[in-house]
XYZ file of C-alpha atoms in Angstrom:
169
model
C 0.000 0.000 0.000
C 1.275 3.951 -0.721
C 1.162 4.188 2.835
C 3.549 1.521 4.384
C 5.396 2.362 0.970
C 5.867 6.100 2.715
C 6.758 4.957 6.415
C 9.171 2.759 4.082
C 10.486 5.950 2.817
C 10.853 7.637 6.184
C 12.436 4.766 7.254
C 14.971 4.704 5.388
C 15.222 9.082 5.819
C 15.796 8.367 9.609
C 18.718 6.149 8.782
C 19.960 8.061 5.973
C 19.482 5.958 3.139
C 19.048 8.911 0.789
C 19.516 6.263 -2.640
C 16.567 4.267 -1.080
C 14.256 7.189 -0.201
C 14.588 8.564 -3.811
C 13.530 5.026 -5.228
C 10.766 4.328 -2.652
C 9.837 7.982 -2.931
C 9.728 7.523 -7.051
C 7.838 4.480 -6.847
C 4.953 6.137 -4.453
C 4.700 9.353 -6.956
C 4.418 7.175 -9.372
C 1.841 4.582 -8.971
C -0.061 7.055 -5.830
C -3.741 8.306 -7.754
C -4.208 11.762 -6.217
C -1.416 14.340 -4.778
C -3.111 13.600 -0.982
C -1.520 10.623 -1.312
C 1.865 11.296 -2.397
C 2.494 13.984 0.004
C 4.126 12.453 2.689
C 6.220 10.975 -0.229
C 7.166 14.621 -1.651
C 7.457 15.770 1.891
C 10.332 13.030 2.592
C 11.975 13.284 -0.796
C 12.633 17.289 -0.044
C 13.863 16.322 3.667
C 15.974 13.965 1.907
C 17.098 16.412 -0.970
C 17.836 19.187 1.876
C 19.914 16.872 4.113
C 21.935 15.831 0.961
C 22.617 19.525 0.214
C 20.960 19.542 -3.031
C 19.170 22.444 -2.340
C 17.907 24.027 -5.459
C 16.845 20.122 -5.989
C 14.927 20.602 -2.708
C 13.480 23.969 -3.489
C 12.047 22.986 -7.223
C 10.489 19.920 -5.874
C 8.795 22.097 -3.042
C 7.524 24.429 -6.061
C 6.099 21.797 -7.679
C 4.221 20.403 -4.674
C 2.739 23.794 -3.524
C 1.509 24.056 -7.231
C -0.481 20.702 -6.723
C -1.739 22.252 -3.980
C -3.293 25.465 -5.781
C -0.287 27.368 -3.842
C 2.005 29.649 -6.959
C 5.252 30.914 -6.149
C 7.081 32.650 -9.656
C 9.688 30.305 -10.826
C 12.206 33.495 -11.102
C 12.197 36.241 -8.147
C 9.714 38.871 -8.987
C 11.540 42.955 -9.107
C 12.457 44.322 -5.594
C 9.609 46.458 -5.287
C 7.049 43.988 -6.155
C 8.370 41.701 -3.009
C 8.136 44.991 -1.035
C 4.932 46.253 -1.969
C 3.603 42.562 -0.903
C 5.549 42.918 1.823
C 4.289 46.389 3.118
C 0.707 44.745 2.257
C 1.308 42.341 4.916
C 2.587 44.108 7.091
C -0.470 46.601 7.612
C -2.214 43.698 7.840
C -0.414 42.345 10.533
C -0.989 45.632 11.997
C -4.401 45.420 11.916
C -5.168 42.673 14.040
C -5.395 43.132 17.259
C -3.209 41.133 20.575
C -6.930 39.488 21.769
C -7.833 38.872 17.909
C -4.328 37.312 17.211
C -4.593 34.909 20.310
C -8.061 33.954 19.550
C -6.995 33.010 15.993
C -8.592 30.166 14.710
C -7.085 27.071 14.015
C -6.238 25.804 10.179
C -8.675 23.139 9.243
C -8.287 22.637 5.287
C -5.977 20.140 4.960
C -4.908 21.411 1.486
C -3.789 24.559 3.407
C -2.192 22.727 5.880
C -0.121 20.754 3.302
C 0.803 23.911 1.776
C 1.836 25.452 5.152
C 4.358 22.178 5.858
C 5.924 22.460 2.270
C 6.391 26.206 2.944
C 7.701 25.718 6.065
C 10.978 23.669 4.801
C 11.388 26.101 1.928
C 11.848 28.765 4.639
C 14.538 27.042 5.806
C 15.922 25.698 2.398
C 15.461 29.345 0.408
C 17.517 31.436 3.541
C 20.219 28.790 3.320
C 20.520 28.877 -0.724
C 18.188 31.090 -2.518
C 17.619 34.114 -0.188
C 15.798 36.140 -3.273
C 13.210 33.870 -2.604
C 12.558 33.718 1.244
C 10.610 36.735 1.346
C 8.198 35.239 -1.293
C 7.793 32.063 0.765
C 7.498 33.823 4.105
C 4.961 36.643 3.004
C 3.078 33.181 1.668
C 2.889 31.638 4.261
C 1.962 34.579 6.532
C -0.688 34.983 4.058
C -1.942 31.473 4.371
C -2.095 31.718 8.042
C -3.775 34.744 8.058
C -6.928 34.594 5.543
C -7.173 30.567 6.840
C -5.844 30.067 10.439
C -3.069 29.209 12.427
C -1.362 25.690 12.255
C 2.001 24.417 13.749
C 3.954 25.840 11.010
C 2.901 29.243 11.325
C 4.871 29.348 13.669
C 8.063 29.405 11.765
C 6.434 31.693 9.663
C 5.890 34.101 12.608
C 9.030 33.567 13.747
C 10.838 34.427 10.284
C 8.378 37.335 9.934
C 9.691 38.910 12.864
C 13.653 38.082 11.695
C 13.238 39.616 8.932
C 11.060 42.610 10.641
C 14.174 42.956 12.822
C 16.938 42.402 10.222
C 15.700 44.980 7.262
């Protein structure tokens, strides 16, 4: 079944087996019917990918998985003033929202959005280590996501590297 197939997979992550989580991982995108099911699949492949230090690797195959998931990032930065502008527009946002509205937020219940939110969450980490023209793109996301939908685990690191990056620029 796709789903021992992916504990397979994660298996073999957790013992660093990287050869065997890229065949496993192949096999399950392969032969899996919908994108629900090959998530956990993508989701291990990029762990794997990011631990090898194949980054970019990492980062495309995140792309590709938010775009299942009805989530579009732009395959080449956009202009400096776009990212600010969406960034500014967040930001007032942010503002907006009050401390008793923020800590009554609700919680994230699509799952789709919840995918989305895990996949963005290691592209935070993988575009500030590689491709930093792109981590304001994935953070403003995924402070997007958890603001129009709710809060999950991951917003958290997207909190967290909203308030970095508040604090660095």
């Amino acid at each position: 079944s796709i789903q021992l197939y992916s504990l397979y997979a994660e298996a073999e992550y957790s013992i660093c087996n990287f050869k065997e989580v890229g065949r496993v991982t192949g096999i399950i995108i392969q032969h899996a019917k919908s994108f629900q099911d090959k998530q956990r699949a993508y989701a291990t492949l990029i762990k794997s990918l990011g631990v090898e230090n194949k980054l970019e690797d990492a980062i495309k195959l995140a792309f590709s998985a938010l775009s299942q998931l009805d989530v579009h990032l732009p395959s080449t930065p956009p202009d400096k003033s776009v990212v600010m502008n969406d960034w500014m527009d967040m930001t007032r946002t942010l503002q907006k929202v009050s401390y008793d509205e923020f800590l009554n937020f609700r919680e994230m219940s699509d799952t789709k959005n919840i995918a989305a939110m895990k996949f963005l969450h290691l592209l935070i980490l993988y575009t500030f280590l590689s491709k930093q023209d792109y981590l304001p793109i994935v953070i403003i996301q995924s402070m997007q996501l958890t603001l129009n939908h709710g809060i999950c685990k991951e917003s958290c690191v997207a909190l967290a590297s909203c308030s970095y990056f508040l604090c660095e620029f």
